[in-house]
Short mmCIF file of C-alpha atoms in Angstrom, two decimals:
data_model
loop_
_atom_site.label_atom_id
_atom_site.label_comp_id
_atom_site.label_asym_id
_atom_site.label_seq_id
_atom_site.Cartn_x
_atom_site.Cartn_y
_atom_site.Cartn_z
CA MET A 5 8.68 6.64 11.85
CA TYR A 6 11.62 4.45 10.86
CA GLU A 7 14.79 5.31 8.99
CA LEU A 8 17.43 3.32 7.13
CA LYS A 9 20.83 3.17 8.80
CA TRP A 10 24.10 1.61 7.67
CA ASN A 11 25.66 -0.40 10.51
CA GLY A 12 28.94 -1.02 8.71
CA GLU A 13 27.73 -4.28 7.16
CA LYS A 14 24.15 -3.80 5.98
CA LEU A 15 21.15 -1.48 5.90
CA LEU A 16 18.79 -1.69 8.87
CA TRP A 17 15.42 -0.10 9.64
CA ILE A 18 15.56 1.55 13.08
CA SER A 19 13.14 3.75 14.98
CA ARG A 20 13.72 7.42 14.24
CA THR A 21 14.00 9.66 17.30
CA VAL A 22 13.60 13.41 17.77
CA GLU A 23 13.82 15.73 20.75
CA CYS A 24 10.69 15.50 22.90
CA SER A 25 8.52 18.60 22.68
CA HIS A 26 7.28 18.04 26.24
CA SER A 27 10.72 17.15 27.65
CA PRO A 28 13.58 19.16 26.07
CA GLY A 29 16.88 17.33 26.03
CA HIS A 30 15.26 13.91 25.90
CA ALA A 31 14.64 11.71 22.85
CA CYS A 32 11.21 10.49 21.79
CA GLY A 33 9.99 8.35 18.92
CA ASP A 34 9.18 10.40 15.81
CA SER A 35 5.46 9.61 15.48
CA TYR A 36 2.61 11.27 13.61
CA GLU A 37 -1.15 11.18 13.92
CA ASP A 38 -1.62 12.15 10.27
CA TYR A 39 -0.27 9.73 7.65
CA LEU A 40 0.04 12.30 4.86
CA GLU A 41 2.05 14.63 7.11
CA ALA A 42 4.35 11.72 7.98
CA VAL A 43 4.84 11.00 4.27
CA LYS A 44 5.75 14.65 3.63
CA VAL A 45 8.40 14.57 6.37
CA ALA A 46 9.75 11.20 5.20
CA LYS A 47 10.18 12.46 1.64
CA SER A 48 12.14 15.47 2.85
CA GLN A 49 14.46 13.14 4.79
CA ASN A 50 14.89 10.72 1.87
CA ILE A 51 16.44 13.43 -0.32
CA CYS A 52 19.67 12.95 1.65
CA ILE A 53 20.28 9.29 0.66
CA ASP A 54 22.96 9.97 -1.97
CA SER A 55 24.90 12.44 0.19
CA VAL A 56 24.86 10.08 3.19
CA ALA A 57 26.07 7.13 1.10
CA ASN A 58 28.75 9.18 -0.62
CA GLY A 59 30.05 10.27 2.77
CA LEU A 60 30.83 6.69 3.81
CA ASP A 61 34.35 5.29 3.61
CA LEU A 62 33.53 2.74 0.92
CA PRO A 63 34.65 2.06 -2.67
CA ASP A 64 32.51 3.84 -5.30
CA SER A 65 31.03 0.55 -6.53
CA GLU A 66 29.85 -0.30 -3.01
CA LYS A 67 28.44 3.20 -2.53
CA GLN A 68 26.39 2.87 -5.73
CA SER A 69 25.19 -0.57 -4.70
CA LEU A 70 24.21 0.83 -1.30
CA ILE A 71 22.28 3.71 -2.89
CA LEU A 72 20.36 1.27 -5.12
CA LYS A 73 19.52 -0.95 -2.13
CA ALA A 74 18.35 2.05 -0.13
CA GLU A 75 16.19 3.32 -2.99
CA LYS A 76 14.67 -0.13 -3.41
CA ALA A 77 13.93 -0.42 0.32
CA LEU A 78 12.37 3.05 0.46
CA MET A 79 10.25 2.52 -2.66
CA ALA A 80 8.97 -0.82 -1.38
CA LYS A 81 8.16 0.57 2.06
CA GLN A 82 6.47 3.72 0.75
CA ARG A 83 4.36 1.86 -1.80
CA LEU A 84 3.31 -0.63 0.87
CA MET A 85 2.23 2.11 3.27
CA ASP A 86 0.51 4.16 0.55
CA GLU A 87 -1.47 1.14 -0.59
CA GLU A 88 -2.58 0.18 2.92
CA TYR A 89 -3.50 3.78 3.75
CA LEU A 90 -5.66 3.93 0.60
CA MET A 91 -7.31 0.62 1.53
CA LEU A 92 -7.94 1.93 5.06
CA GLN A 93 -9.68 5.06 3.75
CA GLU A 94 -11.86 2.97 1.45
CA ALA A 95 -12.69 0.53 4.27
CA LYS A 96 -13.87 3.44 6.44
CA LYS A 97 -15.99 4.79 3.60
CA ARG A 98 -17.63 1.39 3.15
CA ARG A 99 -18.29 0.52 6.77
CA GLY A 100 -17.47 3.58 8.86
CA ASN A 101 -21.06 4.84 9.03
CA THR A 102 -22.23 1.87 11.08
CA GLU A 103 -23.84 3.21 14.25
CA ILE A 104 -22.54 2.02 17.59
CA ALA A 105 -24.66 2.32 20.74
CA LYS A 106 -22.56 2.57 23.87
CA VAL A 107 -25.13 0.65 25.90
CA ASN A 108 -24.75 -2.33 23.54
CA ILE A 109 -21.04 -2.80 24.26
CA ALA A 110 -20.72 -5.95 26.35
CA LEU A 111 -17.44 -6.85 28.06
CA HIS A 112 -16.77 -10.30 29.46
CA GLU A 113 -15.16 -8.56 32.45
CA PRO A 114 -17.18 -5.35 32.91
CA SER A 115 -15.18 -2.13 33.36
CA GLN A 116 -16.48 1.37 32.71
CA VAL A 117 -12.99 2.68 31.91
CA ILE A 118 -12.32 -0.06 29.33
CA SER A 119 -15.84 0.20 27.95
CA ASP A 120 -15.34 3.95 27.39
CA ALA A 121 -11.98 3.39 25.72
CA LEU A 122 -13.41 0.68 23.46
CA TYR A 123 -16.34 2.92 22.53
CA GLU A 124 -13.93 5.69 21.46
CA LYS A 125 -12.15 3.23 19.14
CA LEU A 126 -15.43 1.91 17.73
CA LEU A 127 -16.62 5.41 16.91
CA GLU A 128 -13.90 5.52 14.25
CA PHE A 129 -13.89 1.84 13.32
CA PRO A 130 -17.35 0.49 14.20
CA TYR A 131 -16.95 -2.60 12.02
CA VAL A 132 -13.87 -4.21 13.64
CA SER A 133 -13.75 -7.28 15.88
CA ILE A 134 -10.23 -6.79 17.24
CA VAL A 135 -9.20 -3.60 19.07
CA ARG A 136 -5.87 -2.66 20.60
CA LEU A 137 -6.07 -0.33 23.62
CA ALA A 138 -2.42 0.71 23.80
CA LYS A 139 -2.98 3.03 26.76
CA TYR A 140 -4.07 0.09 28.89
CA GLY A 141 -1.75 -2.53 27.33
CA MET A 142 -4.82 -4.50 26.31
CA THR A 143 -6.23 -6.20 23.21
CA LEU A 144 -9.95 -6.98 22.96
CA CYS A 145 -11.53 -9.52 20.62
CA GLN A 146 -15.25 -9.78 19.92
CA GLU A 147 -16.75 -13.25 20.00
CA GLU A 148 -19.46 -14.18 17.54
CA PRO A 149 -22.40 -14.55 17.55
CA ASN A 150 -23.00 -13.10 21.03
CA GLY A 151 -20.90 -9.98 20.38
CA ILE A 152 -19.15 -10.08 23.77
CA TRP A 153 -15.67 -8.54 23.97
CA TYR A 154 -12.98 -10.64 25.65
CA CYS A 155 -9.40 -9.86 26.62
CA CYS A 156 -7.06 -11.69 24.27
CA LYS A 157 -3.28 -12.02 24.24
CA THR A 158 -1.45 -8.72 23.82
CA ASP A 159 1.73 -9.11 21.78
CA LYS A 160 3.18 -8.12 18.42
CA LYS A 161 1.00 -10.64 16.61
CA THR A 162 -2.30 -9.32 17.97
CA ALA A 163 -1.08 -5.74 17.42
CA LYS A 164 -0.59 -6.69 13.78
CA TYR A 165 -4.04 -8.33 13.65
CA ALA A 166 -5.68 -5.23 15.16
CA TYR A 167 -4.06 -3.04 12.49
CA GLN A 168 -5.01 -5.42 9.67
CA GLU A 169 -8.55 -5.73 11.00
CA LYS A 170 -9.22 -2.02 10.36
CA ILE A 171 -8.59 -2.60 6.66
CA ALA A 172 -9.70 -6.19 6.09
CA ARG A 173 -13.02 -6.09 7.96
CA GLY A 174 -14.10 -3.07 5.94
CA PHE A 175 -14.10 -5.32 2.88
CA GLY A 176 -15.65 -8.32 4.61
CA TYR A 177 -12.42 -10.15 5.44
CA SER A 178 -10.70 -10.93 8.74
CA GLY A 179 -7.57 -9.24 10.03
CA THR A 180 -6.24 -12.63 11.15
CA ASP A 181 -6.30 -14.20 7.67
CA HIS A 182 -3.22 -14.42 5.44
CA TRP A 183 -2.40 -10.76 4.86
CA GLY A 184 -0.97 -11.15 1.36
CA LYS A 185 -4.01 -13.06 0.13
CA THR A 186 -6.38 -10.60 1.83
CA LYS A 187 -4.73 -7.61 0.18
CA ALA A 188 -4.81 -9.34 -3.20
CA ALA A 189 -8.56 -9.85 -2.76
CA ILE A 190 -9.02 -6.20 -1.74
CA ARG A 191 -7.10 -5.00 -4.81
CA LYS A 192 -9.51 -7.00 -6.94
CA ASP A 193 -12.49 -5.59 -5.01
CA LEU A 194 -11.21 -2.05 -5.57
CA LEU A 195 -10.66 -2.43 -9.32
CA PRO A 196 -14.23 -1.32 -10.27
CA ARG A 197 -13.77 1.65 -7.94
CA ALA A 198 -10.44 2.44 -9.57
CA ASN A 199 -12.09 2.40 -12.99
CA GLU A 200 -14.32 5.25 -11.82
CA LEU A 201 -11.17 7.38 -11.72
CA LEU A 202 -11.28 7.56 -15.51
CA GLN A 203 -14.33 9.85 -15.18
CA LEU A 204 -12.54 12.42 -12.98
CA ALA A 205 -11.63 15.67 -14.72
CA SER A 206 -8.19 15.68 -13.05
CA VAL A 207 -7.45 12.16 -14.32
CA LYS A 208 -8.70 12.97 -17.81
CA ARG A 209 -6.31 15.93 -17.96
CA MET A 210 -3.43 13.78 -16.71
CA LEU A 211 -4.10 11.12 -19.35
CA VAL A 212 -4.54 13.62 -22.16
CA ASP A 213 -1.12 15.05 -21.29
CA ALA A 214 0.38 11.56 -21.12
CA GLU A 215 -1.05 10.57 -24.49
CA ARG A 216 0.21 13.78 -26.06
CA GLU A 217 3.71 12.93 -24.78
CA GLY A 218 3.47 9.43 -26.22
CA LYS A 219 3.14 7.70 -22.83
CA LYS A 220 0.96 4.59 -22.87
CA ILE A 221 1.57 2.98 -19.45
CA LEU A 222 1.48 4.90 -16.15
CA LEU A 223 2.14 3.07 -12.89
CA VAL A 224 0.41 4.68 -9.91
CA GLY A 225 0.65 2.68 -6.72
CA ASP A 226 -0.47 -0.83 -7.61
CA TYR A 227 -2.70 0.29 -10.47
CA VAL A 228 -1.74 0.83 -14.08
CA PHE A 229 -3.28 3.35 -16.46
CA TRP A 230 -2.95 1.50 -19.78
CA PHE A 231 -3.69 3.01 -23.19
CA GLU A 232 -5.28 0.42 -25.48
CA GLU A 233 -4.86 1.43 -29.12
CA GLY A 234 -7.28 -0.91 -30.86
CA ASN A 235 -11.05 -0.63 -31.36
CA GLY A 236 -11.23 2.86 -29.89
CA VAL A 237 -10.84 1.53 -26.34
CA GLY A 238 -8.48 4.23 -25.05
CA TRP A 239 -7.40 4.33 -21.41
CA VAL A 240 -8.24 1.42 -19.09
CA ILE A 241 -7.06 0.50 -15.60
CA LYS A 242 -5.24 -2.73 -14.80
CA GLU A 243 -3.56 -4.09 -11.69
CA SER A 244 0.19 -4.42 -11.36
CA ASN A 245 2.00 -7.22 -9.58
CA GLY A 246 3.71 -4.52 -7.50
CA VAL A 247 7.37 -3.60 -7.29
CA PRO A 248 9.73 -6.26 -5.85
CA SER A 249 9.61 -6.35 -2.06
CA GLU A 250 12.52 -5.28 0.10
CA SER A 251 13.48 -8.91 0.73
CA SER A 252 13.11 -9.98 -2.91
CA LYS A 253 16.20 -10.85 -4.93
CA LYS A 254 14.66 -8.97 -7.85
CA THR A 255 14.91 -5.22 -8.49
CA LEU A 256 12.48 -3.16 -10.56
CA TRP A 257 13.91 -2.47 -14.02
CA LYS A 258 12.70 1.10 -14.51
CA GLU A 259 14.08 1.34 -18.04
CA GLY A 260 12.56 -1.98 -19.09
CA THR A 261 9.53 -2.51 -21.31
CA ILE A 262 6.30 -4.47 -21.01
CA VAL A 263 5.33 -6.89 -23.79
CA SER A 264 1.61 -7.68 -24.01
CA LYS A 265 0.45 -10.71 -25.99
CA ASN A 266 -3.01 -10.86 -24.41
CA HIS A 267 -5.77 -8.73 -22.87
CA ALA A 268 -5.05 -9.76 -19.27
CA ARG A 269 -5.82 -7.58 -16.25
CA ILE A 270 -2.50 -7.84 -14.38
CA VAL A 271 0.73 -6.16 -15.47
CA VAL A 272 3.94 -7.88 -14.40
CA LEU A 273 6.61 -5.19 -14.24
CA PRO A 274 10.09 -5.72 -15.76
CA TYR A 275 12.79 -6.59 -13.26
CA ILE A 276 16.46 -7.38 -12.83
CA LYS A 277 17.52 -10.67 -11.29
CA GLU A 278 20.20 -10.87 -8.64
CA ASN A 279 22.68 -12.12 -11.29
CA GLY A 280 22.03 -9.00 -13.40
CA GLN A 281 19.77 -10.65 -15.98
CA LYS A 282 17.04 -8.28 -17.19
CA VAL A 283 13.52 -9.66 -17.64
CA THR A 284 10.90 -7.91 -19.77
CA GLY A 285 7.46 -7.31 -18.27
CA HIS A 286 4.27 -8.95 -19.51
CA THR A 287 0.52 -9.19 -18.89
CA LYS A 288 -1.34 -12.09 -17.31
CA ASN A 289 -4.48 -13.05 -15.41
CA ALA A 290 -4.55 -14.25 -11.82
CA PRO A 291 -4.47 -18.04 -11.19
CA ASN A 292 -8.23 -18.23 -10.48
CA ASP A 293 -9.26 -16.04 -13.43
CA ASP A 294 -10.41 -17.30 -16.81
CA PRO A 295 -7.61 -17.51 -19.40
CA ALA A 296 -6.68 -14.10 -20.84
CA LYS A 297 -7.96 -13.39 -24.32
CA PRO A 298 -4.92 -13.55 -26.63
CA ARG A 299 -3.97 -10.72 -28.97
CA HIS A 300 -3.43 -11.38 -32.66
CA PRO A 301 0.34 -11.48 -33.29
CA SER A 302 0.00 -8.28 -35.32
CA GLU A 303 -1.41 -6.59 -32.18
CA TYR A 304 1.43 -7.54 -29.82
CA VAL A 305 2.78 -4.41 -28.12
CA GLU A 306 6.06 -3.60 -26.38
CA LEU A 307 5.89 -0.40 -24.37
CA PRO A 308 7.95 1.48 -21.78
CA PHE A 309 6.26 2.62 -18.56
CA GLU A 310 6.45 5.60 -16.26
CA ILE A 311 6.20 5.52 -12.47
CA LEU A 312 4.15 8.28 -10.88
CA GLU A 313 4.14 9.05 -7.15
CA SER A 314 2.31 6.18 -5.45
CA ASP A 315 0.51 8.53 -3.05
CA LEU A 316 -1.16 10.19 -6.05
CA MET A 317 -3.74 7.39 -5.99
CA ILE A 318 -4.73 8.33 -2.41
CA GLY A 319 -5.68 11.84 -3.56
CA LEU A 320 -7.47 10.53 -6.65
CA PHE A 321 -9.57 8.05 -4.66
CA GLY A 322 -10.35 10.89 -2.24
CA GLU A 323 -11.94 12.83 -5.12
CA LEU A 324 -14.41 10.03 -5.86
CA PRO A 325 -17.93 10.44 -4.48
CA TYR A 326 -19.07 7.44 -2.47
CA GLU A 327 -22.59 6.07 -2.75
#
């Protein structure tokens, strides 16, 4: 786990440490096997942001700016991790039932110890072609079409590829491809799956409550529950362009509105530029899509939106049966 720290000049992400359970008096990295448990702990720690900032010897204006920057960084990081965790769970549902026979594992440099370790990894992720064996400081890559596993370079880049492979390969992509483009493709692949959420009793109740309160746009993770007034359509699911990244010069404008002049599938959220200019949200299609069907001017809508916890989508997807 990482935490934001103020070094006197700027906010930095640093590894969080705790006292080692197996070695009292010594510090260890704060790591978790279960993602949802890690999220729970992180949220409890994030409650302290305001009090930490207010305790610094800084002018009030700088404290407020620091709080906003910290909130932006935390939101971006949490939404990123929630989205990738959801994608990982869906990848395992799609491809995780592939059977792996231990006798069929072929190493370029035979080793029973490494073969056993690789087999343990493949039991959970049988569809991957890149595996990191951290215990042995080794990364293995499978060569096609012969299926032989070779030792490949072990560094931060291949560690990143091995992580991405668990998600990407489950959807038919490679963990070494451009990660942003791969995730965009996966979001599109998951949209039909996301639409199935509208049939869940828990989602129906949530949307009935939202409609009763006059809410028409709910942002959950990178998906948007959108209430379409005309022609008896009702609630539909669209994609969002996501909140501005931690490095972006834009900041999400939570109080802003979204103006829709078409029936596009992507919702661009309102944001604030670095110079303070506020930009209203809108709807659009992706560059490779057909042009969005325009609304009649009398059907243009301008609506506020509400942000729900991004990890809500993880639980909702978990409720869906998988064929």
